[in-house]
Structure formats: structure tokens, C-alpha cells
Amino acid sequence: QVQLVESGGGLVQPGGSLRLSCAASGFTTFSSYAMSWYRQAPGKERELVAAMGSLPSITNYQDSVKGRFTISRDNAKNTVYLQMNSLKPEDTAVYYCNARYLTLSIKRDYWGQGTRVTVSS
């Protein structure tokens, strides 16, 4: 029932921009989930890129993307975004959307299928 679908990936030149979208469906209370973006480059481990809490909606970023990437959410549309500016070749990876609901007694974790971002000249 619960599904996350990423989109917006593609090929872009260094210095360019992309906006990734993550459409969520099947969530009764989407606003209660913390959302985040991860990425995994070929031959490397998956790493957290950006995260946004549910309440309060505090954001956190990987040091390498601070000042370049912005995570945001539109709860009315059940969608999370990752605006990526000043892209570098090292940003090349498959980007995954994650939704997490965590309390002292409940843990729920969902992942999207990923969208590929390639930064190359």
C-alpha cells in the first residue's frame, strides 16, 4: 500500500541544477514521517544526503552538499523534493527517497526505487 516513487534524475553538466521529486502514496499521515534523501555511487556505500524531520521540521545535510542542496516537502501534495544546484561530478549516484516514522514503540521505514543522477561534461 505504501509507495515512494522518485523522479527527476538525469544527465546534467557540472555546475547545472536538477530537482528530484519523491511522490508518496498510501500514507495516512504523511506529515508525521521524517523524510530524507540518500545516494549511492558505483562501488561505494549508501550515504545520507539530506534529511527533514516531521515535527519539528529540522533539516540536516551532508557536509559535501551544504549550500548547494535543499530538501523541502509539500505535505498537501505528499511530495518531498531535493533541489540540487552547482552540481559536481562527485554527485553522480543513484538517489533514494526514504520515509521514516519513529517513536519509542513504533518504527516504520520505507524506500523508493531510486533515480539516477549523472553529472558529466
JSON list of N, CA, C and O in Angstrom, two decimals, residues 25-83:
[
{"chain": "A", "resi": 25, "resn": "SER", "atom": "N", "xyz": [2.55, 7.73, -1.60]},
{"chain": "A", "resi": 25, "resn": "SER", "atom": "CA", "xyz": [1.16, 7.31, -1.63]},
{"chain": "A", "resi": 25, "resn": "SER", "atom": "C", "xyz": [0.93, 6.24, -0.58]},
{"chain": "A", "resi": 25, "resn": "SER", "atom": "O", "xyz": [1.84, 5.52, -0.20]},
{"chain": "A", "resi": 26, "resn": "GLY", "atom": "N", "xyz": [-0.30, 6.15, -0.11]},
{"chain": "A", "resi": 26, "resn": "GLY", "atom": "CA", "xyz": [-0.64, 5.15, 0.89]},
{"chain": "A", "resi": 26, "resn": "GLY", "atom": "C", "xyz": [-0.34, 5.56, 2.32]},
{"chain": "A", "resi": 26, "resn": "GLY", "atom": "O", "xyz": [-0.49, 4.73, 3.23]},
{"chain": "A", "resi": 27, "resn": "PHE", "atom": "N", "xyz": [0.08, 6.79, 2.53]},
{"chain": "A", "resi": 27, "resn": "PHE", "atom": "CA", "xyz": [0.37, 7.29, 3.88]},
{"chain": "A", "resi": 27, "resn": "PHE", "atom": "C", "xyz": [-0.89, 7.93, 4.46]},
{"chain": "A", "resi": 27, "resn": "PHE", "atom": "O", "xyz": [-1.43, 8.87, 3.88]},
{"chain": "A", "resi": 28, "resn": "THR", "atom": "N", "xyz": [-1.30, 7.45, 5.62]},
{"chain": "A", "resi": 28, "resn": "THR", "atom": "CA", "xyz": [-2.45, 8.05, 6.28]},
{"chain": "A", "resi": 28, "resn": "THR", "atom": "C", "xyz": [-2.12, 9.44, 6.80]},
{"chain": "A", "resi": 28, "resn": "THR", "atom": "O", "xyz": [-2.92, 10.37, 6.67]},
{"chain": "A", "resi": 29, "resn": "THR", "atom": "N", "xyz": [-0.93, 9.57, 7.37]},
{"chain": "A", "resi": 29, "resn": "THR", "atom": "CA", "xyz": [-0.48, 10.85, 7.90]},
{"chain": "A", "resi": 29, "resn": "THR", "atom": "C", "xyz": [0.95, 11.10, 7.42]},
{"chain": "A", "resi": 29, "resn": "THR", "atom": "O", "xyz": [1.91, 10.89, 8.15]},
{"chain": "A", "resi": 30, "resn": "PHE", "atom": "N", "xyz": [1.07, 11.57, 6.19]},
{"chain": "A", "resi": 30, "resn": "PHE", "atom": "CA", "xyz": [2.37, 11.79, 5.58]},
{"chain": "A", "resi": 30, "resn": "PHE", "atom": "C", "xyz": [3.21, 12.77, 6.39]},
{"chain": "A", "resi": 30, "resn": "PHE", "atom": "O", "xyz": [4.42, 12.62, 6.50]},
{"chain": "A", "resi": 31, "resn": "SER", "atom": "N", "xyz": [2.56, 13.79, 6.95]},
{"chain": "A", "resi": 31, "resn": "SER", "atom": "CA", "xyz": [3.28, 14.82, 7.68]},
{"chain": "A", "resi": 31, "resn": "SER", "atom": "C", "xyz": [3.96, 14.29, 8.94]},
{"chain": "A", "resi": 31, "resn": "SER", "atom": "O", "xyz": [4.82, 14.96, 9.50]},
{"chain": "A", "resi": 32, "resn": "SER", "atom": "N", "xyz": [3.60, 13.10, 9.39]},
{"chain": "A", "resi": 32, "resn": "SER", "atom": "CA", "xyz": [4.19, 12.51, 10.59]},
{"chain": "A", "resi": 32, "resn": "SER", "atom": "C", "xyz": [5.52, 11.81, 10.31]},
{"chain": "A", "resi": 32, "resn": "SER", "atom": "O", "xyz": [6.20, 11.41, 11.26]},
{"chain": "A", "resi": 33, "resn": "TYR", "atom": "N", "xyz": [5.87, 11.64, 9.05]},
{"chain": "A", "resi": 33, "resn": "TYR", "atom": "CA", "xyz": [7.08, 10.92, 8.67]},
{"chain": "A", "resi": 33, "resn": "TYR", "atom": "C", "xyz": [8.24, 11.87, 8.44]},
{"chain": "A", "resi": 33, "resn": "TYR", "atom": "O", "xyz": [8.09, 12.91, 7.79]},
{"chain": "A", "resi": 34, "resn": "ALA", "atom": "N", "xyz": [9.39, 11.50, 8.97]},
{"chain": "A", "resi": 34, "resn": "ALA", "atom": "CA", "xyz": [10.62, 12.19, 8.62]},
{"chain": "A", "resi": 34, "resn": "ALA", "atom": "C", "xyz": [11.05, 11.72, 7.24]},
{"chain": "A", "resi": 34, "resn": "ALA", "atom": "O", "xyz": [10.98, 10.53, 6.93]},
{"chain": "A", "resi": 35, "resn": "MET", "atom": "N", "xyz": [11.49, 12.64, 6.41]},
{"chain": "A", "resi": 35, "resn": "MET", "atom": "CA", "xyz": [11.88, 12.31, 5.04]},
{"chain": "A", "resi": 35, "resn": "MET", "atom": "C", "xyz": [13.36, 12.60, 4.83]},
{"chain": "A", "resi": 35, "resn": "MET", "atom": "O", "xyz": [13.92, 13.52, 5.42]},
{"chain": "A", "resi": 36, "resn": "SER", "atom": "N", "xyz": [13.97, 11.81, 3.96]},
{"chain": "A", "resi": 36, "resn": "SER", "atom": "CA", "xyz": [15.38, 12.01, 3.69]},
{"chain": "A", "resi": 36, "resn": "SER", "atom": "C", "xyz": [15.74, 11.51, 2.30]},
{"chain": "A", "resi": 36, "resn": "SER", "atom": "O", "xyz": [14.99, 10.74, 1.68]},
{"chain": "A", "resi": 37, "resn": "TRP", "atom": "N", "xyz": [16.88, 11.97, 1.83]},
{"chain": "A", "resi": 37, "resn": "TRP", "atom": "CA", "xyz": [17.45, 11.52, 0.56]},
{"chain": "A", "resi": 37, "resn": "TRP", "atom": "C", "xyz": [18.81, 10.88, 0.83]},
{"chain": "A", "resi": 37, "resn": "TRP", "atom": "O", "xyz": [19.64, 11.46, 1.54]},
{"chain": "A", "resi": 38, "resn": "TYR", "atom": "N", "xyz": [19.01, 9.71, 0.26]},
{"chain": "A", "resi": 38, "resn": "TYR", "atom": "CA", "xyz": [20.29, 9.02, 0.30]},
{"chain": "A", "resi": 38, "resn": "TYR", "atom": "C", "xyz": [20.80, 8.88, -1.13]},
{"chain": "A", "resi": 38, "resn": "TYR", "atom": "O", "xyz": [20.05, 9.01, -2.09]},
{"chain": "A", "resi": 39, "resn": "ARG", "atom": "N", "xyz": [22.08, 8.61, -1.25]},
{"chain": "A", "resi": 39, "resn": "ARG", "atom": "CA", "xyz": [22.64, 8.34, -2.56]},
{"chain": "A", "resi": 39, "resn": "ARG", "atom": "C", "xyz": [23.70, 7.25, -2.47]},
{"chain": "A", "resi": 39, "resn": "ARG", "atom": "O", "xyz": [24.33, 7.07, -1.44]},
{"chain": "A", "resi": 40, "resn": "GLN", "atom": "N", "xyz": [23.88, 6.55, -3.57]},
{"chain": "A", "resi": 40, "resn": "GLN", "atom": "CA", "xyz": [24.88, 5.50, -3.64]},
{"chain": "A", "resi": 40, "resn": "GLN", "atom": "C", "xyz": [25.56, 5.54, -4.99]},
{"chain": "A", "resi": 40, "resn": "GLN", "atom": "O", "xyz": [24.93, 5.37, -6.03]},
{"chain": "A", "resi": 41, "resn": "ALA", "atom": "N", "xyz": [26.85, 5.79, -4.97]},
{"chain": "A", "resi": 41, "resn": "ALA", "atom": "CA", "xyz": [27.65, 5.80, -6.18]},
{"chain": "A", "resi": 41, "resn": "ALA", "atom": "C", "xyz": [28.18, 4.40, -6.44]},
{"chain": "A", "resi": 41, "resn": "ALA", "atom": "O", "xyz": [28.29, 3.58, -5.51]},
{"chain": "A", "resi": 42, "resn": "PRO", "atom": "N", "xyz": [28.52, 4.08, -7.69]},
{"chain": "A", "resi": 42, "resn": "PRO", "atom": "CA", "xyz": [29.04, 2.75, -8.00]},
{"chain": "A", "resi": 42, "resn": "PRO", "atom": "C", "xyz": [30.25, 2.39, -7.16]},
{"chain": "A", "resi": 42, "resn": "PRO", "atom": "O", "xyz": [31.20, 3.17, -7.06]},
{"chain": "A", "resi": 43, "resn": "GLY", "atom": "N", "xyz": [30.21, 1.22, -6.53]},
{"chain": "A", "resi": 43, "resn": "GLY", "atom": "CA", "xyz": [31.32, 0.76, -5.72]},
{"chain": "A", "resi": 43, "resn": "GLY", "atom": "C", "xyz": [31.44, 1.42, -4.36]},
{"chain": "A", "resi": 43, "resn": "GLY", "atom": "O", "xyz": [32.42, 1.15, -3.65]},
{"chain": "A", "resi": 44, "resn": "LYS", "atom": "N", "xyz": [30.49, 2.25, -3.99]},
{"chain": "A", "resi": 44, "resn": "LYS", "atom": "CA", "xyz": [30.54, 2.94, -2.71]},
{"chain": "A", "resi": 44, "resn": "LYS", "atom": "C", "xyz": [29.31, 2.63, -1.88]},
{"chain": "A", "resi": 44, "resn": "LYS", "atom": "O", "xyz": [28.29, 2.16, -2.39]},
{"chain": "A", "resi": 45, "resn": "GLU", "atom": "N", "xyz": [29.41, 2.89, -0.58]},
{"chain": "A", "resi": 45, "resn": "GLU", "atom": "CA", "xyz": [28.30, 2.66, 0.33]},
{"chain": "A", "resi": 45, "resn": "GLU", "atom": "C", "xyz": [27.27, 3.78, 0.22]},
{"chain": "A", "resi": 45, "resn": "GLU", "atom": "O", "xyz": [27.58, 4.90, -0.16]},
{"chain": "A", "resi": 46, "resn": "ARG", "atom": "N", "xyz": [26.04, 3.43, 0.55]},
{"chain": "A", "resi": 46, "resn": "ARG", "atom": "CA", "xyz": [24.97, 4.42, 0.57]},
{"chain": "A", "resi": 46, "resn": "ARG", "atom": "C", "xyz": [25.23, 5.44, 1.66]},
{"chain": "A", "resi": 46, "resn": "ARG", "atom": "O", "xyz": [25.63, 5.10, 2.78]},
{"chain": "A", "resi": 47, "resn": "GLU", "atom": "N", "xyz": [24.99, 6.72, 1.36]},
{"chain": "A", "resi": 47, "resn": "GLU", "atom": "CA", "xyz": [25.21, 7.77, 2.34]},
{"chain": "A", "resi": 47, "resn": "GLU", "atom": "C", "xyz": [24.02, 8.71, 2.39]},
{"chain": "A", "resi": 47, "resn": "GLU", "atom": "O", "xyz": [23.33, 8.93, 1.40]},
{"chain": "A", "resi": 48, "resn": "LEU", "atom": "N", "xyz": [23.81, 9.27, 3.56]},
{"chain": "A", "resi": 48, "resn": "LEU", "atom": "CA", "xyz": [22.74, 10.25, 3.75]},
{"chain": "A", "resi": 48, "resn": "LEU", "atom": "C", "xyz": [23.15, 11.57, 3.11]},
{"chain": "A", "resi": 48, "resn": "LEU", "atom": "O", "xyz": [24.25, 12.06, 3.32]},
{"chain": "A", "resi": 49, "resn": "VAL", "atom": "N", "xyz": [22.23, 12.14, 2.34]},
{"chain": "A", "resi": 49, "resn": "VAL", "atom": "CA", "xyz": [22.48, 13.41, 1.67]},
{"chain": "A", "resi": 49, "resn": "VAL", "atom": "C", "xyz": [21.79, 14.55, 2.41]},
{"chain": "A", "resi": 49, "resn": "VAL", "atom": "O", "xyz": [22.40, 15.57, 2.72]},
{"chain": "A", "resi": 50, "resn": "ALA", "atom": "N", "xyz": [20.51, 14.39, 2.67]},
{"chain": "A", "resi": 50, "resn": "ALA", "atom": "CA", "xyz": [19.73, 15.43, 3.32]},
{"chain": "A", "resi": 50, "resn": "ALA", "atom": "C", "xyz": [18.55, 14.81, 4.04]},
{"chain": "A", "resi": 50, "resn": "ALA", "atom": "O", "xyz": [18.01, 13.79, 3.61]},
{"chain": "A", "resi": 51, "resn": "ALA", "atom": "N", "xyz": [18.15, 15.42, 5.15]},
{"chain": "A", "resi": 51, "resn": "ALA", "atom": "CA", "xyz": [17.03, 14.89, 5.93]},
{"chain": "A", "resi": 51, "resn": "ALA", "atom": "C", "xyz": [16.19, 16.03, 6.45]},
{"chain": "A", "resi": 51, "resn": "ALA", "atom": "O", "xyz": [16.69, 17.12, 6.73]},
{"chain": "A", "resi": 52, "resn": "MET", "atom": "N", "xyz": [14.91, 15.75, 6.61]},
{"chain": "A", "resi": 52, "resn": "MET", "atom": "CA", "xyz": [13.97, 16.71, 7.17]},
{"chain": "A", "resi": 52, "resn": "MET", "atom": "C", "xyz": [13.07, 15.99, 8.15]},
{"chain": "A", "resi": 52, "resn": "MET", "atom": "O", "xyz": [12.39, 15.02, 7.79]},
{"chain": "A", "resi": 53, "resn": "GLY", "atom": "N", "xyz": [13.05, 16.45, 9.38]},
{"chain": "A", "resi": 53, "resn": "GLY", "atom": "CA", "xyz": [12.22, 15.84, 10.40]},
{"chain": "A", "resi": 53, "resn": "GLY", "atom": "C", "xyz": [10.75, 16.13, 10.19]},
{"chain": "A", "resi": 53, "resn": "GLY", "atom": "O", "xyz": [10.36, 16.96, 9.36]},
{"chain": "A", "resi": 54, "resn": "SER", "atom": "N", "xyz": [9.92, 15.41, 10.93]},
{"chain": "A", "resi": 54, "resn": "SER", "atom": "CA", "xyz": [8.48, 15.60, 10.83]},
{"chain": "A", "resi": 54, "resn": "SER", "atom": "C", "xyz": [8.03, 16.78, 11.68]},
{"chain": "A", "resi": 54, "resn": "SER", "atom": "O", "xyz": [7.49, 17.76, 11.17]},
{"chain": "A", "resi": 55, "resn": "LEU", "atom": "N", "xyz": [8.23, 16.67, 12.98]},
{"chain": "A", "resi": 55, "resn": "LEU", "atom": "CA", "xyz": [7.88, 17.73, 13.90]},
{"chain": "A", "resi": 55, "resn": "LEU", "atom": "C", "xyz": [8.86, 17.75, 15.05]},
{"chain": "A", "resi": 55, "resn": "LEU", "atom": "O", "xyz": [8.86, 16.81, 15.87]},
{"chain": "A", "resi": 56, "resn": "PRO", "atom": "N", "xyz": [9.68, 18.76, 15.15]},
{"chain": "A", "resi": 56, "resn": "PRO", "atom": "CA", "xyz": [9.79, 19.90, 14.25]},
{"chain": "A", "resi": 56, "resn": "PRO", "atom": "C", "xyz": [10.48, 19.54, 12.94]},
{"chain": "A", "resi": 56, "resn": "PRO", "atom": "O", "xyz": [11.19, 18.54, 12.87]},
{"chain": "A", "resi": 57, "resn": "SER", "atom": "N", "xyz": [10.28, 20.34, 11.92]},
{"chain": "A", "resi": 57, "resn": "SER", "atom": "CA", "xyz": [10.84, 20.08, 10.60]},
{"chain": "A", "resi": 57, "resn": "SER", "atom": "C", "xyz": [12.25, 20.65, 10.49]},
{"chain": "A", "resi": 57, "resn": "SER", "atom": "O", "xyz": [12.51, 21.58, 9.73]},
{"chain": "A", "resi": 58, "resn": "ILE", "atom": "N", "xyz": [13.15, 20.06, 11.23]},
{"chain": "A", "resi": 58, "resn": "ILE", "atom": "CA", "xyz": [14.54, 20.47, 11.21]},
{"chain": "A", "resi": 58, "resn": "ILE", "atom": "C", "xyz": [15.26, 19.74, 10.08]},
{"chain": "A", "resi": 58, "resn": "ILE", "atom": "O", "xyz": [15.08, 18.55, 9.89]},
{"chain": "A", "resi": 59, "resn": "THR", "atom": "N", "xyz": [16.11, 20.46, 9.36]},
{"chain": "A", "resi": 59, "resn": "THR", "atom": "CA", "xyz": [16.84, 19.88, 8.25]},
{"chain": "A", "resi": 59, "resn": "THR", "atom": "C", "xyz": [18.29, 19.62, 8.62]},
{"chain": "A", "resi": 59, "resn": "THR", "atom": "O", "xyz": [18.86, 20.29, 9.48]},
{"chain": "A", "resi": 60, "resn": "ASN", "atom": "N", "xyz": [18.89, 18.65, 7.94]},
{"chain": "A", "resi": 60, "resn": "ASN", "atom": "CA", "xyz": [20.28, 18.31, 8.14]},
{"chain": "A", "resi": 60, "resn": "ASN", "atom": "C", "xyz": [20.86, 17.88, 6.80]},
{"chain": "A", "resi": 60, "resn": "ASN", "atom": "O", "xyz": [20.19, 17.20, 6.03]},
{"chain": "A", "resi": 61, "resn": "TYR", "atom": "N", "xyz": [22.13, 18.25, 6.55]},
{"chain": "A", "resi": 61, "resn": "TYR", "atom": "CA", "xyz": [22.74, 17.98, 5.26]},
{"chain": "A", "resi": 61, "resn": "TYR", "atom": "C", "xyz": [24.12, 17.38, 5.41]},
{"chain": "A", "resi": 61, "resn": "TYR", "atom": "O", "xyz": [24.86, 17.68, 6.36]},
{"chain": "A", "resi": 62, "resn": "GLN", "atom": "N", "xyz": [24.46, 16.53, 4.46]},
{"chain": "A", "resi": 62, "resn": "GLN", "atom": "CA", "xyz": [25.83, 16.05, 4.33]},
{"chain": "A", "resi": 62, "resn": "GLN", "atom": "C", "xyz": [26.72, 17.26, 4.07]},
{"chain": "A", "resi": 62, "resn": "GLN", "atom": "O", "xyz": [26.36, 18.16, 3.31]},
{"chain": "A", "resi": 63, "resn": "ASP", "atom": "N", "xyz": [27.88, 17.29, 4.70]},
{"chain": "A", "resi": 63, "resn": "ASP", "atom": "CA", "xyz": [28.77, 18.44, 4.59]},
{"chain": "A", "resi": 63, "resn": "ASP", "atom": "C", "xyz": [29.10, 18.78, 3.14]},
{"chain": "A", "resi": 63, "resn": "ASP", "atom": "O", "xyz": [29.23, 19.95, 2.77]},
{"chain": "A", "resi": 64, "resn": "SER", "atom": "N", "xyz": [29.25, 17.77, 2.31]},
{"chain": "A", "resi": 64, "resn": "SER", "atom": "CA", "xyz": [29.66, 17.99, 0.93]},
{"chain": "A", "resi": 64, "resn": "SER", "atom": "C", "xyz": [28.60, 18.67, 0.08]},
{"chain": "A", "resi": 64, "resn": "SER", "atom": "O", "xyz": [28.91, 19.16, -1.01]},
{"chain": "A", "resi": 65, "resn": "VAL", "atom": "N", "xyz": [27.35, 18.73, 0.56]},
{"chain": "A", "resi": 65, "resn": "VAL", "atom": "CA", "xyz": [26.28, 19.33, -0.24]},
{"chain": "A", "resi": 65, "resn": "VAL", "atom": "C", "xyz": [25.70, 20.58, 0.40]},
{"chain": "A", "resi": 65, "resn": "VAL", "atom": "O", "xyz": [24.82, 21.21, -0.19]},
{"chain": "A", "resi": 66, "resn": "LYS", "atom": "N", "xyz": [26.19, 20.95, 1.57]},
{"chain": "A", "resi": 66, "resn": "LYS", "atom": "CA", "xyz": [25.68, 22.14, 2.24]},
{"chain": "A", "resi": 66, "resn": "LYS", "atom": "C", "xyz": [25.90, 23.38, 1.38]},
{"chain": "A", "resi": 66, "resn": "LYS", "atom": "O", "xyz": [26.96, 23.58, 0.82]},
{"chain": "A", "resi": 67, "resn": "GLY", "atom": "N", "xyz": [24.86, 24.19, 1.28]},
{"chain": "A", "resi": 67, "resn": "GLY", "atom": "CA", "xyz": [24.91, 25.38, 0.46]},
{"chain": "A", "resi": 67, "resn": "GLY", "atom": "C", "xyz": [24.57, 25.13, -0.99]},
{"chain": "A", "resi": 67, "resn": "GLY", "atom": "O", "xyz": [24.38, 26.09, -1.75]},
{"chain": "A", "resi": 68, "resn": "ARG", "atom": "N", "xyz": [24.49, 23.87, -1.40]},
{"chain": "A", "resi": 68, "resn": "ARG", "atom": "CA", "xyz": [24.16, 23.53, -2.78]},
{"chain": "A", "resi": 68, "resn": "ARG", "atom": "C", "xyz": [22.82, 22.81, -2.92]},
{"chain": "A", "resi": 68, "resn": "ARG", "atom": "O", "xyz": [22.10, 23.02, -3.89]},
{"chain": "A", "resi": 69, "resn": "PHE", "atom": "N", "xyz": [22.51, 21.96, -1.94]},
{"chain": "A", "resi": 69, "resn": "PHE", "atom": "CA", "xyz": [21.28, 21.17, -1.98]},
{"chain": "A", "resi": 69, "resn": "PHE", "atom": "C", "xyz": [20.28, 21.69, -0.96]},
{"chain": "A", "resi": 69, "resn": "PHE", "atom": "O", "xyz": [20.67, 22.18, 0.11]},
{"chain": "A", "resi": 70, "resn": "THR", "atom": "N", "xyz": [19.00, 21.57, -1.28]},
{"chain": "A", "resi": 70, "resn": "THR", "atom": "CA", "xyz": [17.93, 21.97, -0.37]},
{"chain": "A", "resi": 70, "resn": "THR", "atom": "C", "xyz": [16.83, 20.92, -0.38]},
{"chain": "A", "resi": 70, "resn": "THR", "atom": "O", "xyz": [16.29, 20.60, -1.44]},
{"chain": "A", "resi": 71, "resn": "ILE", "atom": "N", "xyz": [16.49, 20.41, 0.79]},
{"chain": "A", "resi": 71, "resn": "ILE", "atom": "CA", "xyz": [15.39, 19.47, 0.91]},
{"chain": "A", "resi": 71, "resn": "ILE", "atom": "C", "xyz": [14.15, 20.24, 1.35]},
{"chain": "A", "resi": 71, "resn": "ILE", "atom": "O", "xyz": [14.23, 21.14, 2.18]},
{"chain": "A", "resi": 72, "resn": "SER", "atom": "N", "xyz": [13.02, 19.88, 0.79]},
{"chain": "A", "resi": 72, "resn": "SER", "atom": "CA", "xyz": [11.76, 20.52, 1.16]},
{"chain": "A", "resi": 72, "resn": "SER", "atom": "C", "xyz": [10.63, 19.51, 1.00]},
{"chain": "A", "resi": 72, "resn": "SER", "atom": "O", "xyz": [10.81, 18.45, 0.40]},
{"chain": "A", "resi": 73, "resn": "ARG", "atom": "N", "xyz": [9.48, 19.85, 1.55]},
{"chain": "A", "resi": 73, "resn": "ARG", "atom": "CA", "xyz": [8.34, 18.95, 1.44]},
{"chain": "A", "resi": 73, "resn": "ARG", "atom": "C", "xyz": [7.06, 19.75, 1.30]},
{"chain": "A", "resi": 73, "resn": "ARG", "atom": "O", "xyz": [6.93, 20.86, 1.83]},
{"chain": "A", "resi": 74, "resn": "ASP", "atom": "N", "xyz": [6.11, 19.17, 0.58]},
{"chain": "A", "resi": 74, "resn": "ASP", "atom": "CA", "xyz": [4.79, 19.73, 0.42]},
{"chain": "A", "resi": 74, "resn": "ASP", "atom": "C", "xyz": [3.81, 18.68, 0.91]},
{"chain": "A", "resi": 74, "resn": "ASP", "atom": "O", "xyz": [3.47, 17.75, 0.18]},
{"chain": "A", "resi": 75, "resn": "ASN", "atom": "N", "xyz": [3.39, 18.81, 2.15]},
{"chain": "A", "resi": 75, "resn": "ASN", "atom": "CA", "xyz": [2.52, 17.80, 2.75]},
{"chain": "A", "resi": 75, "resn": "ASN", "atom": "C", "xyz": [1.15, 17.72, 2.06]},
{"chain": "A", "resi": 75, "resn": "ASN", "atom": "O", "xyz": [0.53, 16.66, 2.05]},
{"chain": "A", "resi": 76, "resn": "ALA", "atom": "N", "xyz": [0.70, 18.83, 1.51]},
{"chain": "A", "resi": 76, "resn": "ALA", "atom": "CA", "xyz": [-0.57, 18.83, 0.80]},
{"chain": "A", "resi": 76, "resn": "ALA", "atom": "C", "xyz": [-0.51, 17.96, -0.45]},
{"chain": "A", "resi": 76, "resn": "ALA", "atom": "O", "xyz": [-1.51, 17.40, -0.87]},
{"chain": "A", "resi": 77, "resn": "LYS", "atom": "N", "xyz": [0.68, 17.85, -1.04]},
{"chain": "A", "resi": 77, "resn": "LYS", "atom": "CA", "xyz": [0.88, 17.03, -2.24]},
{"chain": "A", "resi": 77, "resn": "LYS", "atom": "C", "xyz": [1.55, 15.70, -1.95]},
{"chain": "A", "resi": 77, "resn": "LYS", "atom": "O", "xyz": [1.80, 14.92, -2.86]},
{"chain": "A", "resi": 78, "resn": "ASN", "atom": "N", "xyz": [1.85, 15.44, -0.69]},
{"chain": "A", "resi": 78, "resn": "ASN", "atom": "CA", "xyz": [2.54, 14.21, -0.28]},
{"chain": "A", "resi": 78, "resn": "ASN", "atom": "C", "xyz": [3.82, 14.01, -1.09]},
{"chain": "A", "resi": 78, "resn": "ASN", "atom": "O", "xyz": [4.10, 12.91, -1.59]},
{"chain": "A", "resi": 79, "resn": "THR", "atom": "N", "xyz": [4.59, 15.07, -1.20]},
{"chain": "A", "resi": 79, "resn": "THR", "atom": "CA", "xyz": [5.78, 15.04, -2.04]},
{"chain": "A", "resi": 79, "resn": "THR", "atom": "C", "xyz": [6.97, 15.69, -1.32]},
{"chain": "A", "resi": 79, "resn": "THR", "atom": "O", "xyz": [6.80, 16.69, -0.63]},
{"chain": "A", "resi": 80, "resn": "VAL", "atom": "N", "xyz": [8.13, 15.10, -1.52]},
{"chain": "A", "resi": 80, "resn": "VAL", "atom": "CA", "xyz": [9.39, 15.63, -1.00]},
{"chain": "A", "resi": 80, "resn": "VAL", "atom": "C", "xyz": [10.29, 15.95, -2.17]},
{"chain": "A", "resi": 80, "resn": "VAL", "atom": "O", "xyz": [10.32, 15.22, -3.17]},
{"chain": "A", "resi": 81, "resn": "TYR", "atom": "N", "xyz": [11.05, 17.04, -2.05]},
{"chain": "A", "resi": 81, "resn": "TYR", "atom": "CA", "xyz": [11.92, 17.48, -3.13]},
{"chain": "A", "resi": 81, "resn": "TYR", "atom": "C", "xyz": [13.36, 17.59, -2.66]},
{"chain": "A", "resi": 81, "resn": "TYR", "atom": "O", "xyz": [13.64, 17.77, -1.48]},
{"chain": "A", "resi": 82, "resn": "LEU", "atom": "N", "xyz": [14.25, 17.48, -3.62]},
{"chain": "A", "resi": 82, "resn": "LEU", "atom": "CA", "xyz": [15.66, 17.77, -3.38]},
{"chain": "A", "resi": 82, "resn": "LEU", "atom": "C", "xyz": [16.14, 18.65, -4.52]},
{"chain": "A", "resi": 82, "resn": "LEU", "atom": "O", "xyz": [16.32, 18.18, -5.65]},
{"chain": "A", "resi": 83, "resn": "GLN", "atom": "N", "xyz": [16.32, 19.93, -4.22]},
{"chain": "A", "resi": 83, "resn": "GLN", "atom": "CA", "xyz": [16.85, 20.86, -5.20]},
{"chain": "A", "resi": 83, "resn": "GLN", "atom": "C", "xyz": [18.37, 20.80, -5.16]},
{"chain": "A", "resi": 83, "resn": "GLN", "atom": "O", "xyz": [18.97, 21.02, -4.11]}
]
